[in-house]
PDB file of C-alpha atoms in Angstrom:
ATOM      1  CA  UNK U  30    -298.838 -43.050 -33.722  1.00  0.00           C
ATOM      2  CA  UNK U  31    -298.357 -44.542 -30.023  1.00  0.00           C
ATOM      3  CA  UNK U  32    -301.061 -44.553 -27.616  1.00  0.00           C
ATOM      4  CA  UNK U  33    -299.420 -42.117 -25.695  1.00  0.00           C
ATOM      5  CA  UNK U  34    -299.763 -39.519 -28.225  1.00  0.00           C
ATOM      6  CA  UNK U  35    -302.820 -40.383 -29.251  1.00  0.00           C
ATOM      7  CA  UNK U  36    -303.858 -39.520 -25.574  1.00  0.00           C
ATOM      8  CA  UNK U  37    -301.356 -36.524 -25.239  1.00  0.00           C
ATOM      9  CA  UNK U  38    -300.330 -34.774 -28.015  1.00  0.00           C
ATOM     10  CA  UNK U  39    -302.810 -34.514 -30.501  1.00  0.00           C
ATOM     11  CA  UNK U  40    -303.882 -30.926 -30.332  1.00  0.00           C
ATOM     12  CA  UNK U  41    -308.073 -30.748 -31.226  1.00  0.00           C
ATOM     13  CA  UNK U  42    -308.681 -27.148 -32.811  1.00  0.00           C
ATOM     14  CA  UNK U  43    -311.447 -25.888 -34.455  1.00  0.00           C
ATOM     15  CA  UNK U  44    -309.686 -26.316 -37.877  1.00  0.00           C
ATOM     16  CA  UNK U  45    -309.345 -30.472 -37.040  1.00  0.00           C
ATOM     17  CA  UNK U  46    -313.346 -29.817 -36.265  1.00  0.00           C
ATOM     18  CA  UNK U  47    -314.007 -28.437 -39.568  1.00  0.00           C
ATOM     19  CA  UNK U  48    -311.784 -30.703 -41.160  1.00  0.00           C
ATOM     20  CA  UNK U  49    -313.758 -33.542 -39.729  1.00  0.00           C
ATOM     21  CA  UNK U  50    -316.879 -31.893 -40.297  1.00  0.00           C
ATOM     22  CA  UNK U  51    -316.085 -31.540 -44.139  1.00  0.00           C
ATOM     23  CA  UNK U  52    -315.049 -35.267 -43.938  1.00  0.00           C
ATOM     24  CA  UNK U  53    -317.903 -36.907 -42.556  1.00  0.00           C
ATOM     25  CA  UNK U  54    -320.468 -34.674 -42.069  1.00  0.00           C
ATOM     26  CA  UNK U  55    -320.382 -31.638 -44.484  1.00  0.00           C
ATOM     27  CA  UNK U  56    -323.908 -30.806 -44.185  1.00  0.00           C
ATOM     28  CA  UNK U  57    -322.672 -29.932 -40.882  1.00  0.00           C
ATOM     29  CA  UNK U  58    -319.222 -28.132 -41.526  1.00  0.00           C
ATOM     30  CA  UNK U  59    -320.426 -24.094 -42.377  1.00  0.00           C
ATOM     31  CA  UNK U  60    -322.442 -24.293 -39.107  1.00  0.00           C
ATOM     32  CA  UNK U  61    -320.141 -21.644 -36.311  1.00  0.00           C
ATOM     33  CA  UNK U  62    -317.430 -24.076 -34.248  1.00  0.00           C
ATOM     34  CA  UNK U  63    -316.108 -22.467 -30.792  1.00  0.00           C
ATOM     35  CA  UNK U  64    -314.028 -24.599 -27.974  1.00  0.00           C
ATOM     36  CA  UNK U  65    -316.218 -25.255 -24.652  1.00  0.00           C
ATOM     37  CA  UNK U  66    -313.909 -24.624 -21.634  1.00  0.00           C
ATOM     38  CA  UNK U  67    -312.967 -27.535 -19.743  1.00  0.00           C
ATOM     39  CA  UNK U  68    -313.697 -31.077 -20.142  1.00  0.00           C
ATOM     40  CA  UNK U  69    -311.039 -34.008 -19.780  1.00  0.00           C
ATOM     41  CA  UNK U  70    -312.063 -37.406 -20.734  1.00  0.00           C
ATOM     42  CA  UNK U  71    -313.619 -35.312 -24.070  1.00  0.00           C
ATOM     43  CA  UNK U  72    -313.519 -32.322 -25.441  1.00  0.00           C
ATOM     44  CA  UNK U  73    -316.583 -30.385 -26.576  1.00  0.00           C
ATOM     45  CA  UNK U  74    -316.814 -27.776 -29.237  1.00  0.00           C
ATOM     46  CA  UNK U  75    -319.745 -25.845 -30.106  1.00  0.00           C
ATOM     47  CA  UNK U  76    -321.392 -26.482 -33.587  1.00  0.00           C
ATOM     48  CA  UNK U  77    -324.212 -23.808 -34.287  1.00  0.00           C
ATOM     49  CA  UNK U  78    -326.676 -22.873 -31.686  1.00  0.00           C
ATOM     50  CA  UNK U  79    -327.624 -26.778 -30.987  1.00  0.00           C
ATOM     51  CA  UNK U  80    -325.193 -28.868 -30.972  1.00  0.00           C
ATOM     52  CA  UNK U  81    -321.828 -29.970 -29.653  1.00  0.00           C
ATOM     53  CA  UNK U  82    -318.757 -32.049 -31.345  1.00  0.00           C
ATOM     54  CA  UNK U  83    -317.410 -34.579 -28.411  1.00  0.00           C
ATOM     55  CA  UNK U  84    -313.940 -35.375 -29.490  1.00  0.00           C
ATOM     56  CA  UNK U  85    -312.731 -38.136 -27.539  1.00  0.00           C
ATOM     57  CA  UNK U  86    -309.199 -36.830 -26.092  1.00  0.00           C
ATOM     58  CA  UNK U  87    -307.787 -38.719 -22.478  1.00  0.00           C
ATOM     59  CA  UNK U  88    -310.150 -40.979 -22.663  1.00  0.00           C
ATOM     60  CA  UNK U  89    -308.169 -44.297 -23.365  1.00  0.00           C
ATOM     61  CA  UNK U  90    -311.128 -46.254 -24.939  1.00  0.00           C
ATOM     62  CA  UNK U  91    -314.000 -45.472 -26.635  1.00  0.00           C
ATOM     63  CA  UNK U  92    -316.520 -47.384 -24.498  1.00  0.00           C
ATOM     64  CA  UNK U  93    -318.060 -43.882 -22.880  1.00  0.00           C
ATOM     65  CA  UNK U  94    -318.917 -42.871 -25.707  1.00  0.00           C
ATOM     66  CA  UNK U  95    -320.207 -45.705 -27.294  1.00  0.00           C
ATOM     67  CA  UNK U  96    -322.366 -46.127 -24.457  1.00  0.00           C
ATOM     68  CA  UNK U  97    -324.004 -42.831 -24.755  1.00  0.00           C
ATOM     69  CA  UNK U  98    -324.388 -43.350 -28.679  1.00  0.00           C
ATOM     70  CA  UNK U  99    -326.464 -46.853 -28.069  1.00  0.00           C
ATOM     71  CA  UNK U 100    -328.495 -45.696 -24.636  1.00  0.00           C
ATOM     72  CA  UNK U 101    -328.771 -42.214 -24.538  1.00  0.00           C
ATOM     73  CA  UNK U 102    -331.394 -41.658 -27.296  1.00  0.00           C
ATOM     74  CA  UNK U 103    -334.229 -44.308 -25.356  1.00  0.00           C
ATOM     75  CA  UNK U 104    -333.273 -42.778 -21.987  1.00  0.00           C
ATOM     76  CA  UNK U 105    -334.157 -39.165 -23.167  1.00  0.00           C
ATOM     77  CA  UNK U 106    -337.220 -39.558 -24.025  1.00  0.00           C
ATOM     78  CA  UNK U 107    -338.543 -40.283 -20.684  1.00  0.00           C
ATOM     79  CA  UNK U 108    -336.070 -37.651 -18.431  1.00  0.00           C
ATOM     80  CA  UNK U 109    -337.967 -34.777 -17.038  1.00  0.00           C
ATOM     81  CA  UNK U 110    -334.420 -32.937 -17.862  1.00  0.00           C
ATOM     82  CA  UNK U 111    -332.901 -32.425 -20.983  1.00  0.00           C
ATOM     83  CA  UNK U 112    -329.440 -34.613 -21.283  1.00  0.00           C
ATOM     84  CA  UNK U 113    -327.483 -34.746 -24.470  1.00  0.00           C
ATOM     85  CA  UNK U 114    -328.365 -37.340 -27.345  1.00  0.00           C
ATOM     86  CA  UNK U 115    -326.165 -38.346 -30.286  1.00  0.00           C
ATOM     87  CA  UNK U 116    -327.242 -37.057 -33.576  1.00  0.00           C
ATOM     88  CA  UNK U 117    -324.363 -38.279 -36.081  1.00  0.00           C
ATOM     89  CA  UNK U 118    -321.556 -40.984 -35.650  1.00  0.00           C
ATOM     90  CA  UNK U 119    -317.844 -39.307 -35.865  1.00  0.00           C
ATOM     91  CA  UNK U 120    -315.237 -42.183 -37.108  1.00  0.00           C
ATOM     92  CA  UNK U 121    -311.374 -42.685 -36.597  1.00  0.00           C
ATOM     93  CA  UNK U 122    -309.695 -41.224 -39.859  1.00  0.00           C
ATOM     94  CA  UNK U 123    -306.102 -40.939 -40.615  1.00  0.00           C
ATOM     95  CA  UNK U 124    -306.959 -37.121 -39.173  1.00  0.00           C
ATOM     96  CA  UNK U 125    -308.243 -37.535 -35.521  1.00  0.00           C
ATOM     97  CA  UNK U 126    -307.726 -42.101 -34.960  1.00  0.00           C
ATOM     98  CA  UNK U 127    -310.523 -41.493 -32.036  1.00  0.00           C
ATOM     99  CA  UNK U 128    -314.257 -41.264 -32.299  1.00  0.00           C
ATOM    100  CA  UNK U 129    -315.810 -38.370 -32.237  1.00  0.00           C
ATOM    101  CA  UNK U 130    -320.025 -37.432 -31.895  1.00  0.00           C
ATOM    102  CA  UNK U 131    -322.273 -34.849 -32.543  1.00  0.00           C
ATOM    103  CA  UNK U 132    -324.680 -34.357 -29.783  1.00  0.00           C
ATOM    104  CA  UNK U 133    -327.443 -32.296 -28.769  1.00  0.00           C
ATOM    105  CA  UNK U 134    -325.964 -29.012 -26.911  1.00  0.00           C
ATOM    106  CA  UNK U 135    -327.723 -28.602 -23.118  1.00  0.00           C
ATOM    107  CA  UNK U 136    -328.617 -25.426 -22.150  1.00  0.00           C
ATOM    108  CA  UNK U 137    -327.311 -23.949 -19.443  1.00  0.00           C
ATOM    109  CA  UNK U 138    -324.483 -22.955 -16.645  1.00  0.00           C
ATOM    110  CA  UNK U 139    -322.382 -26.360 -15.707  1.00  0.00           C
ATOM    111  CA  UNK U 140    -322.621 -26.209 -11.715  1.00  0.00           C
ATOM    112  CA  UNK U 141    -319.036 -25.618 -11.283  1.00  0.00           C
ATOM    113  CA  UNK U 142    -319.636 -22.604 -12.244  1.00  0.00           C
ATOM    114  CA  UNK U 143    -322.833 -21.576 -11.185  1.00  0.00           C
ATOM    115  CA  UNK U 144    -325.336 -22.162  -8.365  1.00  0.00           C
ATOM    116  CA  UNK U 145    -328.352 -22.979  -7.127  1.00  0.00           C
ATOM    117  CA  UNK U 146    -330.609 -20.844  -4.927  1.00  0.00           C
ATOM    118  CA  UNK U 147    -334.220 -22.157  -5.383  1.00  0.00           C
ATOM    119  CA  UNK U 148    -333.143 -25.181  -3.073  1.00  0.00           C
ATOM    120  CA  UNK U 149    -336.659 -26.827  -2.813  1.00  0.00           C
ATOM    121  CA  UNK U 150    -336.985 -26.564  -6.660  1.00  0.00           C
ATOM    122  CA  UNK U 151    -333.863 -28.274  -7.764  1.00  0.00           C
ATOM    123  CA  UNK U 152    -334.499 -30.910  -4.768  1.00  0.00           C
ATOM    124  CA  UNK U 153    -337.406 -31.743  -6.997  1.00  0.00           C
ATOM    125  CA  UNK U 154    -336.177 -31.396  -9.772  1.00  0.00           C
ATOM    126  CA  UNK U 155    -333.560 -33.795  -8.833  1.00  0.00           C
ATOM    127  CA  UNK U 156    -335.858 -36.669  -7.540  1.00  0.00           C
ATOM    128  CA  UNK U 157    -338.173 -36.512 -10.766  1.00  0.00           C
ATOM    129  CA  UNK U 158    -335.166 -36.574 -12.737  1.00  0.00           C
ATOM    130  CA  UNK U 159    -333.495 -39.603 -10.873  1.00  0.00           C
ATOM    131  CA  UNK U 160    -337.085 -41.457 -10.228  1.00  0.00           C
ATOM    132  CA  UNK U 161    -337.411 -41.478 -13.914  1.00  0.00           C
ATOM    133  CA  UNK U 162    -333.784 -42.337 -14.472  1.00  0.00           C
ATOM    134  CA  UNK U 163    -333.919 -45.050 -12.064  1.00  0.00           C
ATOM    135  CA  UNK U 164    -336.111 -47.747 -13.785  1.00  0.00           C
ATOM    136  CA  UNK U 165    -335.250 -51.361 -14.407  1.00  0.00           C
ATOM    137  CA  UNK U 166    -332.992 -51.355 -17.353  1.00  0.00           C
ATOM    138  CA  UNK U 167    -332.457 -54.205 -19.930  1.00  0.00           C
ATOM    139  CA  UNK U 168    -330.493 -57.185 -19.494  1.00  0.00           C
ATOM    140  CA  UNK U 169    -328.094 -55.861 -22.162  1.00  0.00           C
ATOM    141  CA  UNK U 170    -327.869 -52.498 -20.356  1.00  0.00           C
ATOM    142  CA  UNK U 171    -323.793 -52.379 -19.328  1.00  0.00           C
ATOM    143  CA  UNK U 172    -322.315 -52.995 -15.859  1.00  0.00           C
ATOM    144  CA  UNK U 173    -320.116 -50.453 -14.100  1.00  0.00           C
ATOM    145  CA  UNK U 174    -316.853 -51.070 -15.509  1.00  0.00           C
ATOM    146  CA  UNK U 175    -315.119 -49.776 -11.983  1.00  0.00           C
ATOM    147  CA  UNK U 176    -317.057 -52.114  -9.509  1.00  0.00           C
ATOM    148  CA  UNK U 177    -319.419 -49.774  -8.693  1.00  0.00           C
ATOM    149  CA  UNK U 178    -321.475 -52.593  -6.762  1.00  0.00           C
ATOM    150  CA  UNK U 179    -322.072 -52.221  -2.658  1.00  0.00           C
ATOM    151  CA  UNK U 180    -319.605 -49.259  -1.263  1.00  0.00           C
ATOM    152  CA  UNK U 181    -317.671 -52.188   0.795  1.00  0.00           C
ATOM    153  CA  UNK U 182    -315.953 -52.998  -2.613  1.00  0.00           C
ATOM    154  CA  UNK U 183    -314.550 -49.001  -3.071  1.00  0.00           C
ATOM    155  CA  UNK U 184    -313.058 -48.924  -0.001  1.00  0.00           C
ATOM    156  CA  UNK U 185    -309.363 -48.837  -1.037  1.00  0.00           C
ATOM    157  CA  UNK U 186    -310.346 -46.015  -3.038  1.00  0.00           C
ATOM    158  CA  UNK U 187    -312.097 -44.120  -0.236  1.00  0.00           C
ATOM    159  CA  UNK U 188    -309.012 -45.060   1.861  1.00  0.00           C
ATOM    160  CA  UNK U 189    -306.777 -43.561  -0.699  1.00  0.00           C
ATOM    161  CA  UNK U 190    -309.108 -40.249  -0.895  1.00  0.00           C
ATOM    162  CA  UNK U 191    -309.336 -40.087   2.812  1.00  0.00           C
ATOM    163  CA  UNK U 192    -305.233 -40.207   3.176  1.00  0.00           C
ATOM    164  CA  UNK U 193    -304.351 -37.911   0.357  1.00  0.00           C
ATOM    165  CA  UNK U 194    -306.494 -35.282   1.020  1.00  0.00           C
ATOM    166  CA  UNK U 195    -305.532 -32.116   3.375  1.00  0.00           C
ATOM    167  CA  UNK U 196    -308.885 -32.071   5.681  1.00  0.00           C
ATOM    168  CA  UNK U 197    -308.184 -28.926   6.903  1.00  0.00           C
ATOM    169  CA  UNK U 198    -310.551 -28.273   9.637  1.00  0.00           C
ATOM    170  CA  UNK U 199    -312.392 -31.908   9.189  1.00  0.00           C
ATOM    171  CA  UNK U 200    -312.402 -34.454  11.670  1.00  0.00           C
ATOM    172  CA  UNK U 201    -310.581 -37.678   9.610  1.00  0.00           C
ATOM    173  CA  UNK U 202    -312.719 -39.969  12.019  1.00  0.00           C
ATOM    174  CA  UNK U 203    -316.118 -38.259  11.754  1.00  0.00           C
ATOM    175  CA  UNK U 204    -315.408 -38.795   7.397  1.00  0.00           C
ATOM    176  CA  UNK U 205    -314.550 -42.524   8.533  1.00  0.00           C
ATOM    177  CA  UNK U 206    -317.859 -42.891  10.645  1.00  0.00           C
ATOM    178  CA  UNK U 207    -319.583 -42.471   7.765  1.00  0.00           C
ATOM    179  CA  UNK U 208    -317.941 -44.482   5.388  1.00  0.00           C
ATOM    180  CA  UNK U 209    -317.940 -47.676   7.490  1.00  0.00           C
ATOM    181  CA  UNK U 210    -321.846 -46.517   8.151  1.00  0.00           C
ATOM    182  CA  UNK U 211    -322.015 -47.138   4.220  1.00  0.00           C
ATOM    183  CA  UNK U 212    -319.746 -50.326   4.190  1.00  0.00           C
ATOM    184  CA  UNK U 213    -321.718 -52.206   6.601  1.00  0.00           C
ATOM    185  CA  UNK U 214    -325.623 -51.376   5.569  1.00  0.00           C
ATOM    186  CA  UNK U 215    -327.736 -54.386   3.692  1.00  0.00           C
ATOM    187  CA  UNK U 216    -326.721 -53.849  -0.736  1.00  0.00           C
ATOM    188  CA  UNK U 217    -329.454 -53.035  -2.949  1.00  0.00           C
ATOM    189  CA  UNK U 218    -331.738 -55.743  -3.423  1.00  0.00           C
ATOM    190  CA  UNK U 219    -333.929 -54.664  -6.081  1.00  0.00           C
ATOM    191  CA  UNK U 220    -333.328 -54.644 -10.223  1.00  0.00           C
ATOM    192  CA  UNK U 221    -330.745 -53.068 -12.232  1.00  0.00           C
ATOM    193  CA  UNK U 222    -331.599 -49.823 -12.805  1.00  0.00           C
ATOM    194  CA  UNK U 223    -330.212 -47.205 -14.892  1.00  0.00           C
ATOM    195  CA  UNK U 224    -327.734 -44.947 -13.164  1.00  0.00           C
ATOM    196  CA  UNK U 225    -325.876 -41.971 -14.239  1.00  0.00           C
ATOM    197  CA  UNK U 226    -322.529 -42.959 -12.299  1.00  0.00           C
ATOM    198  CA  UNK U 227    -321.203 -39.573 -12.411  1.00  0.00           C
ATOM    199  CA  UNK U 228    -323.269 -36.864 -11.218  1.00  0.00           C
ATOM    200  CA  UNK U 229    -320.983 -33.929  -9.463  1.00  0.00           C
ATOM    201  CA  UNK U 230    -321.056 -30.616 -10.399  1.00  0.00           C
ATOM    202  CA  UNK U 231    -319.535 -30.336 -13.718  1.00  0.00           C
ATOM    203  CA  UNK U 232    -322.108 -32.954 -14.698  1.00  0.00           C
ATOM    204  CA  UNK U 233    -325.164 -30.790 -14.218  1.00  0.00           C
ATOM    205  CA  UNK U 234    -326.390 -27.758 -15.713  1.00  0.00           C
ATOM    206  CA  UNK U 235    -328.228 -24.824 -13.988  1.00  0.00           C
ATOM    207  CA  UNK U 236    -330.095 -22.078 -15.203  1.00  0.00           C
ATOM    208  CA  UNK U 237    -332.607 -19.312 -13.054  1.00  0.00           C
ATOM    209  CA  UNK U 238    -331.336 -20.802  -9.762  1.00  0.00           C
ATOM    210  CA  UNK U 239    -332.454 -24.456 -10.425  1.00  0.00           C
ATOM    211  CA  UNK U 240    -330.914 -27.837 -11.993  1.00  0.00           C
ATOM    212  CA  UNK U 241    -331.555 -27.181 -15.582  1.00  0.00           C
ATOM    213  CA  UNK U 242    -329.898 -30.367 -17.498  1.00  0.00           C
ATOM    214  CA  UNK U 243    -327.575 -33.661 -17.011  1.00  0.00           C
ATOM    215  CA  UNK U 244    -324.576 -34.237 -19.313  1.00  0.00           C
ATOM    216  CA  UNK U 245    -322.090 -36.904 -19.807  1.00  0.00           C
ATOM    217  CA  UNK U 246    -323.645 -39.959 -19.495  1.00  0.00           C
ATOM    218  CA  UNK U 247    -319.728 -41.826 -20.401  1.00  0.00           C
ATOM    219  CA  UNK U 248    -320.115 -43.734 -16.652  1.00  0.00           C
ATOM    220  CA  UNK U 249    -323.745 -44.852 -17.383  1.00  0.00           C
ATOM    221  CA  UNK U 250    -324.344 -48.236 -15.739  1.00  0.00           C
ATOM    222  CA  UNK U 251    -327.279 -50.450 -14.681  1.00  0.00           C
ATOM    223  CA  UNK U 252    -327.159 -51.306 -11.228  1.00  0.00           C
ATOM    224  CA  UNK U 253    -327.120 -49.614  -7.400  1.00  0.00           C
ATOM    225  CA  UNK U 254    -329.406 -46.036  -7.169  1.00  0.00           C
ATOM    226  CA  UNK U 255    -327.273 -45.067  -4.398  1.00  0.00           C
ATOM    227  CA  UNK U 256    -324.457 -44.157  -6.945  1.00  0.00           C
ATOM    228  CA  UNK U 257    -326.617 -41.088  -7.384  1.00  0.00           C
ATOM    229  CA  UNK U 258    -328.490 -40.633  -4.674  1.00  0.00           C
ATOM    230  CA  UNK U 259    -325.045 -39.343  -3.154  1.00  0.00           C
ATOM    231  CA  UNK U 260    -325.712 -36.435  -5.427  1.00  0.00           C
ATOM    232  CA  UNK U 261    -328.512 -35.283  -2.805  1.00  0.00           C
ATOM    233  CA  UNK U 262    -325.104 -33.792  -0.619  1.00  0.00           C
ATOM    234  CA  UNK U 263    -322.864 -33.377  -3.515  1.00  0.00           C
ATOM    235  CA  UNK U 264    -325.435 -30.978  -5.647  1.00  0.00           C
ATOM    236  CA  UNK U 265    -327.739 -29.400  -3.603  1.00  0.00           C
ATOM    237  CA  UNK U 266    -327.205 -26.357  -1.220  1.00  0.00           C
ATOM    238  CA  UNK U 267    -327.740 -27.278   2.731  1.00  0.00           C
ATOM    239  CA  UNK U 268    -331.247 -28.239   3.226  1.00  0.00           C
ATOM    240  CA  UNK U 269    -331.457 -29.994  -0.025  1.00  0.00           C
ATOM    241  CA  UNK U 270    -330.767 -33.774   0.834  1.00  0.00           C
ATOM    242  CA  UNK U 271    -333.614 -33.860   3.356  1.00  0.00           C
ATOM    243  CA  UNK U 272    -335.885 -32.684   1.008  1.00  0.00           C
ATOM    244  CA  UNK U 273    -334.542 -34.445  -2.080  1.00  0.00           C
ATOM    245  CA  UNK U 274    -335.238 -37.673   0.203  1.00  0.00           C
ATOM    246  CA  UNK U 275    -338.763 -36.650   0.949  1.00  0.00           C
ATOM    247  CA  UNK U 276    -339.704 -36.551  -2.752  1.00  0.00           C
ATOM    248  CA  UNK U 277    -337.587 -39.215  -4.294  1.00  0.00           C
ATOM    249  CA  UNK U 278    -339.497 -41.420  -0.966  1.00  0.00           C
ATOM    250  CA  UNK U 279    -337.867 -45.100  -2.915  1.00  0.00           C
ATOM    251  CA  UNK U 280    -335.067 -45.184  -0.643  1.00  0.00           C
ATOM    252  CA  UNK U 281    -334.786 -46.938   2.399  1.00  0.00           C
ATOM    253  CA  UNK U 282    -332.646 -46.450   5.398  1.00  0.00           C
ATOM    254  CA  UNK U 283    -330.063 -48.696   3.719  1.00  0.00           C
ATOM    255  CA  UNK U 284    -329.676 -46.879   0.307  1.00  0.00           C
ATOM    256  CA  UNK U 285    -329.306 -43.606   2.254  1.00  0.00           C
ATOM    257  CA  UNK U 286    -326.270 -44.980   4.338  1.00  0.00           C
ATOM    258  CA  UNK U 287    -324.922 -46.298   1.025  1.00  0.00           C
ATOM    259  CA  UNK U 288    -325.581 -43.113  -0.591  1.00  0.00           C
ATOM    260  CA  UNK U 289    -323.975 -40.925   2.237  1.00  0.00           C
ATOM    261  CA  UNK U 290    -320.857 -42.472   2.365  1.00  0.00           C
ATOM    262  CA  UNK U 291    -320.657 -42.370  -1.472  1.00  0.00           C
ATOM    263  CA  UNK U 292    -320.890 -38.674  -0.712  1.00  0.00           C
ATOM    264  CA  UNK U 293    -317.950 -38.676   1.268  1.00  0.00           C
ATOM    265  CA  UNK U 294    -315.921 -40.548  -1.061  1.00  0.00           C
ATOM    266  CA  UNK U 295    -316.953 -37.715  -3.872  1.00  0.00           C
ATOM    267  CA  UNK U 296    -316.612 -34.995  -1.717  1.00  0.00           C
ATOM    268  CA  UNK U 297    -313.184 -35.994  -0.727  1.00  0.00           C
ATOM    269  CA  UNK U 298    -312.784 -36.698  -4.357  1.00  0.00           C
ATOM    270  CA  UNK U 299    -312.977 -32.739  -5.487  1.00  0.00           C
ATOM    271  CA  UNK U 300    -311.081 -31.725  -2.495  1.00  0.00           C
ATOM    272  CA  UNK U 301    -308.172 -33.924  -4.034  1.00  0.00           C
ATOM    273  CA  UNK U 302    -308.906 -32.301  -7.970  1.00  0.00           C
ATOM    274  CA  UNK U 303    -308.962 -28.573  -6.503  1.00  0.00           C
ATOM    275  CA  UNK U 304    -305.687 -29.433  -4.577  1.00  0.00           C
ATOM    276  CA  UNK U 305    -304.449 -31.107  -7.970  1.00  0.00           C
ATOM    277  CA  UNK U 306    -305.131 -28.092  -9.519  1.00  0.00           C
ATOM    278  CA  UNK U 307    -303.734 -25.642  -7.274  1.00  0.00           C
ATOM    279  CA  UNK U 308    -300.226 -27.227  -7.246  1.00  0.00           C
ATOM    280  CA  UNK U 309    -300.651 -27.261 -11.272  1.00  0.00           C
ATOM    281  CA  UNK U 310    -300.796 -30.698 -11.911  1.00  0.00           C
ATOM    282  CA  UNK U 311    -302.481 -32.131 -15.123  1.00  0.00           C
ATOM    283  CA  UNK U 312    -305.991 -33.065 -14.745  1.00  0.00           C
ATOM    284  CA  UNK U 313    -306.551 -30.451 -11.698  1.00  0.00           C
ATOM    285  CA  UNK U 314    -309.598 -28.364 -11.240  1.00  0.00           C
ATOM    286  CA  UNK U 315    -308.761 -25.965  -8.238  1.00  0.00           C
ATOM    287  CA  UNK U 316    -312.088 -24.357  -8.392  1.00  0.00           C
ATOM    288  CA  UNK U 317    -313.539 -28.151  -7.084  1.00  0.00           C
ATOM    289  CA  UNK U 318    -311.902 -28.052  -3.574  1.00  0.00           C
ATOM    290  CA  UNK U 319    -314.662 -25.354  -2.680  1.00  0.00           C
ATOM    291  CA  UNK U 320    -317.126 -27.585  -4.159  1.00  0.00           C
ATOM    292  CA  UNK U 321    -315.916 -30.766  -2.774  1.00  0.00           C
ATOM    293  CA  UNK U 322    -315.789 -28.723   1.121  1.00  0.00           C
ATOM    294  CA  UNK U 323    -319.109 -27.480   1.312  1.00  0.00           C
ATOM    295  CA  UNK U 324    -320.696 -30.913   0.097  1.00  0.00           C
ATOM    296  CA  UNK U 325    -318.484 -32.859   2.775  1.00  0.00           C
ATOM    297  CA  UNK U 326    -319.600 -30.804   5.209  1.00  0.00           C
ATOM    298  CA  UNK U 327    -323.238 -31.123   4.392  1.00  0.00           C
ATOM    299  CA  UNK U 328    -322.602 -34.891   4.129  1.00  0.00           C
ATOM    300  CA  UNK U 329    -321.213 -34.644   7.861  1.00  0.00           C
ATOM    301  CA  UNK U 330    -324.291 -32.776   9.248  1.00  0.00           C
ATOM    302  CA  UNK U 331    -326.531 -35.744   7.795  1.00  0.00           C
ATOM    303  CA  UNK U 332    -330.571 -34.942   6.154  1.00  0.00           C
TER     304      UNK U 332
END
């Protein structure tokens, strides 16, 4: 079977779960399977009340998940927040030739389809979560595998955002402003620390109003906070940045420019997915453009 296929055209339905179940795990296979909506990189299927089955679909190596299977269990047991851990190993087999885990389930609405409303609580929810996240990791601990260093280094990729996207009524210089506000401030000068890489709003989980759980930890690095400090805009409602920043107190005047433009780039980022997925094209996610808008605009009104 060609890569392609492997990536394309290998259809993951809750018989292939079962099947793999039975194969690996059959201790596991009589507990209740049912498809999660959505997901791209992976594919999640319920298993019981608990857990989840993350089948490895576009993904085009298995490093994410690896990464999650090695880290995730230490980091847990120090996060105010629940995130997913990895409970049992899932192999290639001449069934499914990617990996596959089972993982503890998070409870909870995924932001991009929910919301928050207790503003002050998930800003604090969000800086205990990410001051306890954001400890020196290990020498061993992986580097971004993107370049994820100082913002200066993703500017072709901001660029390319910035130019594709339809900014509507956005002001294509005011977006730039802060991006080359981001490019030119001092890089982080303190340890590798863990970072979740990824946090937008599919990545969180919300429950009575407030953040209620992080999942996919496939980006998790050691290196620059500011990757998710830029979550301050992207997550929270308006008011939520200045008080996120008043709790999580580490970051300097540097690491919030850094952070901001980051913003930017991720806000411009699900502008481009919800156009993607309102012209139909693979990989789109047309409810993100709303998303991606009201988080640009926060980033453009500052703290």
């Amino acid at each position: 079977m060609s890569e392609t296929e492997t990536e394309t055209e290998i259809e993951i339905s809750e018989h292939l779960v079962r099947e793999l179940l039975r194969d690996q795990h059959p201790d596991l296979a009589a507990l209740p399977v049912r498809e999660v909506v959505g997901g791209w990189g992976n594919q999640m299927w319920r298993l019981g009340d608990e857990l989840v089955v993350r089948m490895q679909r576009m993904d085009t190596t298995a490093d994410p998940q690896l990464k999650e299977r090695r880290w995730l269990p230490a980091l847990a047991s120090r996060l105010p927040l629940p995130i997913p851990t990895p409970v049992r190993d899932g192999a290639p087999s001449e069934r499914f030739p990617k990996i596959w885990t089972v993982m503890t389930w998070v409870e909870g609405t995924p932001l991009e389809h929910g919301s928050i409303t207790r503003v002050d609580h998930a800003a604090d929810t969000l800086a205990a979560f990410l001051g306890a996240l954001h400890v020196a990791a290990p020498a061993e601990a992986p580097d971004a595998l993107d370049g994820r260093g100082h913002p200066k280094e993703s500017t072709a990729g901001f660029e390319y955002f910035l130019e594709a996207v339809d900014l509507g009524r956005f002001s294509g210089g005011d977006i730039q402003a802060v991006w080359d506000e981001a490019a030119a401030a001092p890089g982080w000068e303190g340890p590798r620390v863990w970072v979740h890489g990824d946090l937008h709003p599919a990545n969180v989980v919300v429950a009575d109003g407030t953040l209620a759980g992080v999942i996919d930890f496939g980006d998790v690095f050691a290196g620059d906070p500011a990757w998710d400090l830029a979550a301050a805009w992207v997550l929270l409602p308006a008011g939520g940045a200045s008080r996120f920043f008043d709790r999580y107190a580490r970051a300097d005047e540097a690491a919030v420019r850094r952070a901001r433009g980051l913003a930017a780039m991720k806000s411009l980022f699900l502008m481009l997915m919800g156009q993607n997925g309102e012209r139909g094209l693979p990989g789109g996610k047309p409810h993100w453009g709303p998303a991606g808008r009201a988080a640009l605009d926060r980033v453009l009104k500052g703290l």
